[in-house]
Amino acid sequence: MNKKVNAKKEAWQKKQEEKGKKVVGWIFGGLIVLAIIYLIWTFSMMS
């Protein structure tokens, strides 16, 4: 029974880790997009 619980726990941890990596990727992607928009806006204000 203990082995079964450990297997479930490990599978759950792996799934959580994958979800966490995906969320971090989306956050960094969003920040990069916002930075590009800000640069475009800044250069358009200078012109």
CSV table of N, CA and C in Angstrom, one decimal:
chain,number,residue,atom,x,y,z
A,1,MET,N,0.8,-1.2,0.0
A,1,MET,CA,0.0,0.0,0.0
A,1,MET,C,0.9,1.3,0.0
A,2,ASN,N,2.0,1.2,0.8
A,2,ASN,CA,2.8,2.4,0.9
A,2,ASN,C,3.5,2.7,-0.5
A,3,LYS,N,3.8,1.6,-1.3
A,3,LYS,CA,4.4,1.9,-2.6
A,3,LYS,C,3.4,2.5,-3.5
A,4,LYS,N,2.2,2.2,-3.4
A,4,LYS,CA,1.1,2.7,-4.2
A,4,LYS,C,1.0,4.2,-3.9
A,5,VAL,N,1.0,4.6,-2.6
A,5,VAL,CA,0.9,6.0,-2.2
A,5,VAL,C,2.1,6.8,-2.7
A,6,ASN,N,3.3,6.2,-2.6
A,6,ASN,CA,4.5,6.9,-3.1
A,6,ASN,C,4.4,7.1,-4.6
A,7,ALA,N,3.9,6.1,-5.3
A,7,ALA,CA,3.8,6.3,-6.8
A,7,ALA,C,2.9,7.4,-7.2
A,8,LYS,N,1.7,7.5,-6.5
A,8,LYS,CA,0.8,8.5,-6.7
A,8,LYS,C,1.3,9.9,-6.4
A,9,LYS,N,2.0,9.9,-5.3
A,9,LYS,CA,2.6,11.2,-4.8
A,9,LYS,C,3.7,11.7,-5.9
A,10,GLU,N,4.5,10.8,-6.3
A,10,GLU,CA,5.5,11.1,-7.3
A,10,GLU,C,4.9,11.6,-8.6
A,11,ALA,N,3.8,10.9,-9.1
A,11,ALA,CA,3.1,11.3,-10.3
A,11,ALA,C,2.5,12.7,-10.1
A,12,TRP,N,1.9,13.0,-9.0
A,12,TRP,CA,1.3,14.3,-8.7
A,12,TRP,C,2.4,15.3,-8.7
A,13,GLN,N,3.5,15.1,-8.1
A,13,GLN,CA,4.6,16.1,-8.0
A,13,GLN,C,5.1,16.4,-9.4
A,14,LYS,N,5.3,15.3,-10.2
A,14,LYS,CA,5.8,15.5,-11.6
A,14,LYS,C,4.8,16.4,-12.4
A,15,LYS,N,3.5,16.1,-12.2
A,15,LYS,CA,2.5,16.9,-12.9
A,15,LYS,C,2.5,18.4,-12.5
A,16,GLN,N,2.6,18.6,-11.2
A,16,GLN,CA,2.7,19.9,-10.6
A,16,GLN,C,3.9,20.7,-11.2
A,17,GLU,N,5.0,20.0,-11.3
A,17,GLU,CA,6.3,20.6,-11.8
A,17,GLU,C,6.1,21.0,-13.2
A,18,GLU,N,5.5,20.2,-14.0
A,18,GLU,CA,5.2,20.5,-15.4
A,18,GLU,C,4.3,21.7,-15.6
A,19,LYS,N,3.3,21.7,-14.8
A,19,LYS,CA,2.3,22.9,-14.8
A,19,LYS,C,3.1,24.2,-14.4
A,20,GLY,N,3.9,24.1,-13.4
A,20,GLY,CA,4.7,25.2,-12.9
A,20,GLY,C,5.6,25.8,-14.0
A,21,LYS,N,6.3,24.9,-14.7
A,21,LYS,CA,7.2,25.3,-15.8
A,21,LYS,C,6.4,26.0,-16.9
A,22,LYS,N,5.2,25.5,-17.2
A,22,LYS,CA,4.3,26.1,-18.2
A,22,LYS,C,3.9,27.5,-17.8
A,23,VAL,N,3.5,27.7,-16.5
A,23,VAL,CA,3.1,29.0,-16.0
A,23,VAL,C,4.2,30.0,-16.1
A,24,VAL,N,5.4,29.5,-15.6
A,24,VAL,CA,6.6,30.4,-15.7
A,24,VAL,C,6.9,30.8,-17.1
A,25,GLY,N,6.8,29.9,-18.0
A,25,GLY,CA,7.0,30.2,-19.4
A,25,GLY,C,6.0,31.3,-20.0
A,26,TRP,N,4.7,31.1,-19.6
A,26,TRP,CA,3.7,32.1,-20.0
A,26,TRP,C,4.0,33.5,-19.4
A,27,ILE,N,4.4,33.5,-18.1
A,27,ILE,CA,4.7,34.8,-17.5
A,27,ILE,C,5.9,35.5,-18.2
A,28,PHE,N,7.0,34.8,-18.4
A,28,PHE,CA,8.1,35.4,-19.1
A,28,PHE,C,7.7,35.8,-20.5
A,29,GLY,N,7.0,35.0,-21.2
A,29,GLY,CA,6.5,35.4,-22.6
A,29,GLY,C,5.7,36.6,-22.5
A,30,GLY,N,4.8,36.8,-21.6
A,30,GLY,CA,4.0,38.0,-21.4
A,30,GLY,C,4.8,39.2,-21.1
A,31,LEU,N,5.8,39.0,-20.3
A,31,LEU,CA,6.7,40.1,-20.0
A,31,LEU,C,7.5,40.6,-21.2
A,32,ILE,N,8.0,39.7,-22.0
A,32,ILE,CA,8.7,40.0,-23.2
A,32,ILE,C,7.8,40.8,-24.2
A,33,VAL,N,6.6,40.3,-24.3
A,33,VAL,CA,5.6,41.0,-25.2
A,33,VAL,C,5.3,42.4,-24.7
A,34,LEU,N,5.1,42.5,-23.4
A,34,LEU,CA,4.9,43.9,-22.9
A,34,LEU,C,6.1,44.8,-23.1
A,35,ALA,N,7.3,44.2,-22.9
A,35,ALA,CA,8.5,45.0,-23.1
A,35,ALA,C,8.6,45.5,-24.6
A,36,ILE,N,8.3,44.7,-25.5
A,36,ILE,CA,8.3,45.0,-26.9
A,36,ILE,C,7.3,46.1,-27.2
A,37,ILE,N,6.1,46.0,-26.7
A,37,ILE,CA,5.0,47.0,-26.9
A,37,ILE,C,5.5,48.3,-26.3
A,38,TYR,N,6.1,48.3,-25.1
A,38,TYR,CA,6.6,49.5,-24.4
A,38,TYR,C,7.7,50.2,-25.3
A,39,LEU,N,8.6,49.4,-25.9
A,39,LEU,CA,9.6,49.9,-26.7
A,39,LEU,C,9.0,50.6,-27.9
A,40,ILE,N,8.1,50.0,-28.6
A,40,ILE,CA,7.4,50.6,-29.7
A,40,ILE,C,6.7,51.9,-29.3
A,41,TRP,N,6.0,51.8,-28.2
A,41,TRP,CA,5.3,53.0,-27.8
A,41,TRP,C,6.3,54.2,-27.5
A,42,THR,N,7.4,53.8,-26.8
A,42,THR,CA,8.4,54.8,-26.5
A,42,THR,C,9.0,55.5,-27.7
A,43,PHE,N,9.4,54.6,-28.7
A,43,PHE,CA,10.0,55.2,-29.9
A,43,PHE,C,8.9,56.0,-30.7
A,44,SER,N,7.7,55.6,-30.6
A,44,SER,CA,6.7,56.4,-31.4
A,44,SER,C,6.4,57.7,-30.7
A,45,MET,N,6.6,57.8,-29.4
A,45,MET,CA,6.5,59.1,-28.7
A,45,MET,C,7.6,60.0,-29.0
A,46,MET,N,8.8,59.5,-29.2
A,46,MET,CA,10.0,60.3,-29.5
A,46,MET,C,10.0,60.9,-30.9
A,47,SER,N,9.3,60.2,-31.8
A,47,SER,CA,9.3,60.7,-33.2
A,47,SER,C,8.4,61.9,-33.4
